[in-house]
mmCIF file of C-alpha atoms in Angstrom:
data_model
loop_
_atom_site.group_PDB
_atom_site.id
_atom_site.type_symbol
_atom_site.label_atom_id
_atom_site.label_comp_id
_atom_site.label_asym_id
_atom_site.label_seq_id
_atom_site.Cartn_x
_atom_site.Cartn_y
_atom_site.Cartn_z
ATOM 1 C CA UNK A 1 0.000 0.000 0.000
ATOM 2 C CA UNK A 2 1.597 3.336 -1.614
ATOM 3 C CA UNK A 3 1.343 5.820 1.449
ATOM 4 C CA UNK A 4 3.439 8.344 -1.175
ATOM 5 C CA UNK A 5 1.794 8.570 -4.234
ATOM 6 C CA UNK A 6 2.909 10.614 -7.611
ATOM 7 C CA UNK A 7 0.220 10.057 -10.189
ATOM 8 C CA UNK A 8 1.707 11.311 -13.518
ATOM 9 C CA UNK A 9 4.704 9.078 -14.744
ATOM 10 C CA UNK A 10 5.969 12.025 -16.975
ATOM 11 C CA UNK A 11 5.214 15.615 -17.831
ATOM 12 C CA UNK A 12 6.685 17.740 -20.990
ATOM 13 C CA UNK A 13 6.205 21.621 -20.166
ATOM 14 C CA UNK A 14 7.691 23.920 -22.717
ATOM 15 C CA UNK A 15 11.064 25.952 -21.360
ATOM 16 C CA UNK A 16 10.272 29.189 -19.860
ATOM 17 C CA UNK A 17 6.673 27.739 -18.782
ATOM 18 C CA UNK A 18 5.720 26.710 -15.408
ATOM 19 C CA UNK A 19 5.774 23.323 -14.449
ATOM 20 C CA UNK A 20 3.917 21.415 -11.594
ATOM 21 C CA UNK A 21 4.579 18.277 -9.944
ATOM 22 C CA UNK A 22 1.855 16.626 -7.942
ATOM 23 C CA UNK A 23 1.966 14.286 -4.941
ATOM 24 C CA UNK A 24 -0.669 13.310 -2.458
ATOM 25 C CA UNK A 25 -0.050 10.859 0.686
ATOM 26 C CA UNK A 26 -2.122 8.861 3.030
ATOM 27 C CA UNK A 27 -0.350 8.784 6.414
ATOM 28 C CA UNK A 28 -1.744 11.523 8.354
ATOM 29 C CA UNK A 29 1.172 11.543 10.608
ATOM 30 C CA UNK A 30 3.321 12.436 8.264
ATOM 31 C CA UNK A 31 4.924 16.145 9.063
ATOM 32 C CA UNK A 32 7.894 16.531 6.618
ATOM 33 C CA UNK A 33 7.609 16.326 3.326
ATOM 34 C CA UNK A 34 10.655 17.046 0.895
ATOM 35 C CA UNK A 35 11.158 17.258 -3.245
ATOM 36 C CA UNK A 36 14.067 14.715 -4.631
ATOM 37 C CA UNK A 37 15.340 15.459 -8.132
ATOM 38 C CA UNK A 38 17.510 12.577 -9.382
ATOM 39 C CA UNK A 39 19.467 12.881 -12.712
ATOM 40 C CA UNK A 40 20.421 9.210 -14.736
ATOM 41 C CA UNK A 41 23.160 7.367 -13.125
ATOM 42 C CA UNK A 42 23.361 9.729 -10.262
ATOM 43 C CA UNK A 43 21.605 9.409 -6.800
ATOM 44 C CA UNK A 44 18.477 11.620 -5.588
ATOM 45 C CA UNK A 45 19.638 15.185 -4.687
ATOM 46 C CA UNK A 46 17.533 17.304 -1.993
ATOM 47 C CA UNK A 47 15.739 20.434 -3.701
ATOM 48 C CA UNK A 48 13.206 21.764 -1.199
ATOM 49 C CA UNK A 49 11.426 20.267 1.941
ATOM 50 C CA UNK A 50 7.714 21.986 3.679
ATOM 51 C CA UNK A 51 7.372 21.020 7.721
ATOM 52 C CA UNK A 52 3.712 20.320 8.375
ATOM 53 C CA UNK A 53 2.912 23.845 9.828
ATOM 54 C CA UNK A 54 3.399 25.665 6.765
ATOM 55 C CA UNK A 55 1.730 26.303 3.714
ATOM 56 C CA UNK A 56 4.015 26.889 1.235
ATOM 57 C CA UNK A 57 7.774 27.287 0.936
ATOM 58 C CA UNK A 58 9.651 28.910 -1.662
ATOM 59 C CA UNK A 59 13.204 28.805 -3.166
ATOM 60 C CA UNK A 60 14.728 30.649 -6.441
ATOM 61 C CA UNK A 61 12.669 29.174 -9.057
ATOM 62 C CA UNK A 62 10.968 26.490 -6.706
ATOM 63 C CA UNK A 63 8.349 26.337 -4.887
ATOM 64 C CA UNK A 64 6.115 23.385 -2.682
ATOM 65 C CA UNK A 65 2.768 24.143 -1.211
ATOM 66 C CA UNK A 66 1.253 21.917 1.019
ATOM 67 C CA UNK A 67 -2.259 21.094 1.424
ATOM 68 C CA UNK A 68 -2.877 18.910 4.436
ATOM 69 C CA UNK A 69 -6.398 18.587 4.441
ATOM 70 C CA UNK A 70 -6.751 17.194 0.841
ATOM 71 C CA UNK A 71 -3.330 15.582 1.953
ATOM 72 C CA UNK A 72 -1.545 16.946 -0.982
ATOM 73 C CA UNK A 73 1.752 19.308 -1.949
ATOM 74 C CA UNK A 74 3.016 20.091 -5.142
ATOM 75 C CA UNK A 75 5.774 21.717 -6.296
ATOM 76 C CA UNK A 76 5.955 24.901 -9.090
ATOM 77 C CA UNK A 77 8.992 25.268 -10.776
ATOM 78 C CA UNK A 78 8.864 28.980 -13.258
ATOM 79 C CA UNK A 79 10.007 29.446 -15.173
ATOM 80 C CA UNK A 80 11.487 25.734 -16.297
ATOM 81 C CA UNK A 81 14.690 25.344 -17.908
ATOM 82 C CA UNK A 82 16.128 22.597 -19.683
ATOM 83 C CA UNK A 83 18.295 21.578 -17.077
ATOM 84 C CA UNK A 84 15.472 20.649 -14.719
ATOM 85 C CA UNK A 85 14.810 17.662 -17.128
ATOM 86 C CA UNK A 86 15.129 15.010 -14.400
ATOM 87 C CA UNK A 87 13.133 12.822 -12.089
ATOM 88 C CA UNK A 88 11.215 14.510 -9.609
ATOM 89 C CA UNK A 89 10.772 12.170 -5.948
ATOM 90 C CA UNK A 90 8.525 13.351 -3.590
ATOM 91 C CA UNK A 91 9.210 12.163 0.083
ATOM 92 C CA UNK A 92 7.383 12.172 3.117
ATOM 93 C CA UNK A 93 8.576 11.412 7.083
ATOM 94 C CA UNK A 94 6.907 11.305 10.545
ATOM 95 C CA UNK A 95 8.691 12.926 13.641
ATOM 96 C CA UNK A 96 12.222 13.718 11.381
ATOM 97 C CA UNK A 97 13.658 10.636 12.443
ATOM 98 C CA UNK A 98 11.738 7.700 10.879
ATOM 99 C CA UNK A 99 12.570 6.967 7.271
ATOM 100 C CA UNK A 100 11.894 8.769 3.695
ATOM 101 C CA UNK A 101 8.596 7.289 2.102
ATOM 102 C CA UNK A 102 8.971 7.649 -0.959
ATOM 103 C CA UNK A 103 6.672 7.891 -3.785
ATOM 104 C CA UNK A 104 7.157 6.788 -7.611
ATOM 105 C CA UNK A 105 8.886 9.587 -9.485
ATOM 106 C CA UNK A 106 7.608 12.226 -12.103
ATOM 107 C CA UNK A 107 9.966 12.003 -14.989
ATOM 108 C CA UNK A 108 10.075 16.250 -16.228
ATOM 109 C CA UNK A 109 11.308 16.738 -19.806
ATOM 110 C CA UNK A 110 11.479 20.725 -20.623
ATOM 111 C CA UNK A 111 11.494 21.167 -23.859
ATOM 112 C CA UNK A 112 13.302 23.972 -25.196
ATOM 113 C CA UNK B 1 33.470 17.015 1.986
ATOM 114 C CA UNK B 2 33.681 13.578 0.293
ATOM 115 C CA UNK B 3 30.121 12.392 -0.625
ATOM 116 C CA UNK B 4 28.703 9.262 -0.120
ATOM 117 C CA UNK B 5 30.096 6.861 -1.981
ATOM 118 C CA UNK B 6 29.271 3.501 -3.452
ATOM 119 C CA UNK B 7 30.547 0.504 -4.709
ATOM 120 C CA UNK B 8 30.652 -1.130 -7.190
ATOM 121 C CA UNK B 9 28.422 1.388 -9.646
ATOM 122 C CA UNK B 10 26.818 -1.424 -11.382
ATOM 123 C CA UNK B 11 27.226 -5.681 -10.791
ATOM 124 C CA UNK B 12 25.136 -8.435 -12.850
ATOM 125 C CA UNK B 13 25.428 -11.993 -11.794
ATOM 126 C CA UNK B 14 23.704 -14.895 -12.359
ATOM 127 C CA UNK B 15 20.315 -16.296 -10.328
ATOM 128 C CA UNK B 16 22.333 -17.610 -7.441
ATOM 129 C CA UNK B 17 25.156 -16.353 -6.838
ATOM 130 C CA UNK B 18 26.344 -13.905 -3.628
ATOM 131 C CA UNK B 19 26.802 -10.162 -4.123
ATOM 132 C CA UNK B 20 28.021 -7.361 -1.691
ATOM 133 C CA UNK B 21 27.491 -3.715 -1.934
ATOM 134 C CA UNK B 22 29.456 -1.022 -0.012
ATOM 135 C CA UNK B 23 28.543 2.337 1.009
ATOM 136 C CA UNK B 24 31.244 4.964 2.774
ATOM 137 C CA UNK B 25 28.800 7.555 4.589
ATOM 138 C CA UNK B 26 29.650 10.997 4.623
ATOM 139 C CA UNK B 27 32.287 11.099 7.205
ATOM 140 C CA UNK B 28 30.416 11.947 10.934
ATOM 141 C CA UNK B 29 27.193 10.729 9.823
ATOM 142 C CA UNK B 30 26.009 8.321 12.210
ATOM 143 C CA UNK B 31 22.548 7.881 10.407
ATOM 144 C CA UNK B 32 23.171 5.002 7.246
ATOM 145 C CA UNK B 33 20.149 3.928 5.223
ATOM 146 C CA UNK B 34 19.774 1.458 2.215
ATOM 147 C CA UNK B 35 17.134 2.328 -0.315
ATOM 148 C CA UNK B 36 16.238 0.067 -3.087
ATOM 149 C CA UNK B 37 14.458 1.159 -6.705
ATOM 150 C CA UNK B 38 12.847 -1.120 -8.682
ATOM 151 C CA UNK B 39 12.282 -0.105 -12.327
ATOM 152 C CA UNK B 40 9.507 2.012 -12.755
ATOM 153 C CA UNK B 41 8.941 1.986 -9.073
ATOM 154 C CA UNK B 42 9.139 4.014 -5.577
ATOM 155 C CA UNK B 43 12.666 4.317 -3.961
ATOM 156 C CA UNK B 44 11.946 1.820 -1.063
ATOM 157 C CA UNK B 45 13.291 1.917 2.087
ATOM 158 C CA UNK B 46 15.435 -1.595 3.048
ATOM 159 C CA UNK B 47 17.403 -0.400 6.587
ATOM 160 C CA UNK B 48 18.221 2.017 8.908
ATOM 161 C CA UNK B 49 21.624 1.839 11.215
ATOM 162 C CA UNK B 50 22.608 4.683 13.866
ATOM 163 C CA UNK B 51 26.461 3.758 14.367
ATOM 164 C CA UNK B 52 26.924 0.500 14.050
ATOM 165 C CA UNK B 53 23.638 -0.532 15.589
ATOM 166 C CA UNK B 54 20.105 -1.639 13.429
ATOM 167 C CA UNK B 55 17.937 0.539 14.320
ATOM 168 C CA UNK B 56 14.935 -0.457 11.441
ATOM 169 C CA UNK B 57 15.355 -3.228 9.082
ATOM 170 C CA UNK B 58 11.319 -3.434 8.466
ATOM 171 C CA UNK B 59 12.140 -2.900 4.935
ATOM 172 C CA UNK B 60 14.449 -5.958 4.428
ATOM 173 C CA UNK B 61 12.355 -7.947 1.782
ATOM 174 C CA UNK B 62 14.074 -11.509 3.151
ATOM 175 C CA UNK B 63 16.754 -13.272 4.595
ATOM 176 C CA UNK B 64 18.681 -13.651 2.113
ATOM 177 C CA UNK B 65 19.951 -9.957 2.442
ATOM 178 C CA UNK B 66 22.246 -9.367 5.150
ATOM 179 C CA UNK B 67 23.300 -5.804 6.038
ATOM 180 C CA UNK B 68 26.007 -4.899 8.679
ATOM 181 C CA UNK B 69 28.109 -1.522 9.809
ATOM 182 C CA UNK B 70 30.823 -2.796 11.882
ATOM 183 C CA UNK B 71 32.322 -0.165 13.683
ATOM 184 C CA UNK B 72 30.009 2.224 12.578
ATOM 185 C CA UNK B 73 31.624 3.524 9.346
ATOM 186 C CA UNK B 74 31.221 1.736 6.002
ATOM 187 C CA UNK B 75 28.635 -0.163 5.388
ATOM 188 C CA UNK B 76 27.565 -3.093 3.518
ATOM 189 C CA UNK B 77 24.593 -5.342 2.039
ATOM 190 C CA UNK B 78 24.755 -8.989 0.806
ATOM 191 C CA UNK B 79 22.380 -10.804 -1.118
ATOM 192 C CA UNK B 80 22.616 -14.445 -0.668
ATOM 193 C CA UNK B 81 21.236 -15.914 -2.984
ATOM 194 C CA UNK B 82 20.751 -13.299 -5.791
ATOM 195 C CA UNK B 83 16.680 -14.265 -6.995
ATOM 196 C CA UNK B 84 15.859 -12.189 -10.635
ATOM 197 C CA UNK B 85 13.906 -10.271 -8.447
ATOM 198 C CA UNK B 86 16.547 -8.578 -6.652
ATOM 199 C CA UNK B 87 17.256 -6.748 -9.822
ATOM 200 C CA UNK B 88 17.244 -2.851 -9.318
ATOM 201 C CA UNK B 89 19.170 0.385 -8.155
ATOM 202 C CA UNK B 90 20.439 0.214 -4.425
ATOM 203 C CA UNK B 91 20.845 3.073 -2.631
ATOM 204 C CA UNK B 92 22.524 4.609 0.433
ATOM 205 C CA UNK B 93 22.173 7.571 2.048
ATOM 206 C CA UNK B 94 23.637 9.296 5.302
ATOM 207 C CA UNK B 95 22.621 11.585 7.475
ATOM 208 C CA UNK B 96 24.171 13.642 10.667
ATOM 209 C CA UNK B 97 22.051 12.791 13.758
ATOM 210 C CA UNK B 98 20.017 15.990 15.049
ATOM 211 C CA UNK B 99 19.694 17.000 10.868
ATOM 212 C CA UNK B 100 17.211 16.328 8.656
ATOM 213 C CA UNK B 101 18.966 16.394 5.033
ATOM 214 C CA UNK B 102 20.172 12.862 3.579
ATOM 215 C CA UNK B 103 22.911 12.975 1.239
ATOM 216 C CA UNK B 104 22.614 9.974 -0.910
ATOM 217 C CA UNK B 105 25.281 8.245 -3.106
ATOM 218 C CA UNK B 106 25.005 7.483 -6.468
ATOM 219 C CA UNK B 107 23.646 3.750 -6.495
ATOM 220 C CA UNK B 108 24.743 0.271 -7.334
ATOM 221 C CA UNK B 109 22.628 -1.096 -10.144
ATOM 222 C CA UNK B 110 22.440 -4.628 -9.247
ATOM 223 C CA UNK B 111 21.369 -6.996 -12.455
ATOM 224 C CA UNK B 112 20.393 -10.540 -11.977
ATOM 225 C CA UNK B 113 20.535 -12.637 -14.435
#
């Protein structure tokens, strides 16, 4: 039973566009929540991370917002680049010290 | 700062046979995990170690995978014996007690054949 779930395998999004990467979870107790981006024939590589009492955290270019009533976060990348072509991994944890859930992966392709 | 590191990057052997994995954590990291993907799946957790103790191996699919950190540094994972199924990318990761972020290394792609 997938308590991390990423519904869309792949997205293309046009460079320059926004993209958004969805993720919703089951595990109410989860209160961390944190964006992977993994490049081929390298490991996963942190990006951005939400604690349960916010809303929305932003970075540069990136941003997650968290939704815990519908259980879902997302995360808005704008404008895309070509160079954010990767994986995306979204990864959930209760307390900070039990394991990454992990879900599937969103494969991005930005198309120049 | 070194990474973490992992060896060997990629192994195929035959339905059967033994393999072991290393990982070198991040120097001071006392949190070591082992992640395993599946193609086409979720990155799924295997083990957790603080120092050289287990302290979660839920994720261990069976016995035939054996995972020790003697003295609390390197680490590594045997398979014994390697099932098709075992097939995947195996990761590590570390992490500095009291600190969220894991670092993780670049993966062993284990093929079995």
């Amino acid at each position: 039973d997938q308590q991390v779930k990423q519904n869309s395998p792949s997205l293309s999004v046009q460079e320059g566009r926004i993209s958004i990467l969805n993720c919703d979870y089951t595990n109410s107790m989860f209160d961390y929540f944190l964006w992977y981006k993994k490049y081929p024939a390298e490991g996963p590589t942190f990006l951005i991370s939400i604690s349960s009492i916010k809303d929305k955290n932003e970075d540069g270019r990136f941003t997650v917002f968290l939704n815990k009533s519908a259980k879902h976060l997302s995360l808005h990348i704008v404008p895309s680049q070509p160079g954010d072509s990767a994986v995306y991994f979204c990864a959930a944890s209760n307390a900070g010290n039990t394991p990454l859930v992990f879900g599937k992966g969103t494969r991005l392709s930005v198309i120049a | 700062e070194a990474g973490v590191t992992q060896f060997p990057s990629h192994s195929v052997i035959e339905k059967g046979q033994t393999v072991t994995l290393r990982c070198d954590p991040i120097s001071g990291h006392d949190n070591l995990y082992w992640y395993r993907r599946v193609m086409g799946k979720e990155i799924k957790f295997l083990l957790h170690f603080v120092k050289e103790s287990k302290q979660d191996e839920s994720g261990m699919p069976n016995n035939r995978f054996l995972a020790e950190r003697t003295g609390g540094t390197y680490s590594t994972l045997k398979v014994q014996p390697a099932e098709l199924e075992d097939s995947g990318v195996y990761f590590c990761a570390s992490r500095q007690g009291g600190k969220f972020g894991y670092t993780f290394g670049s993966g062993t792609r284990l093929t079995v054949v």
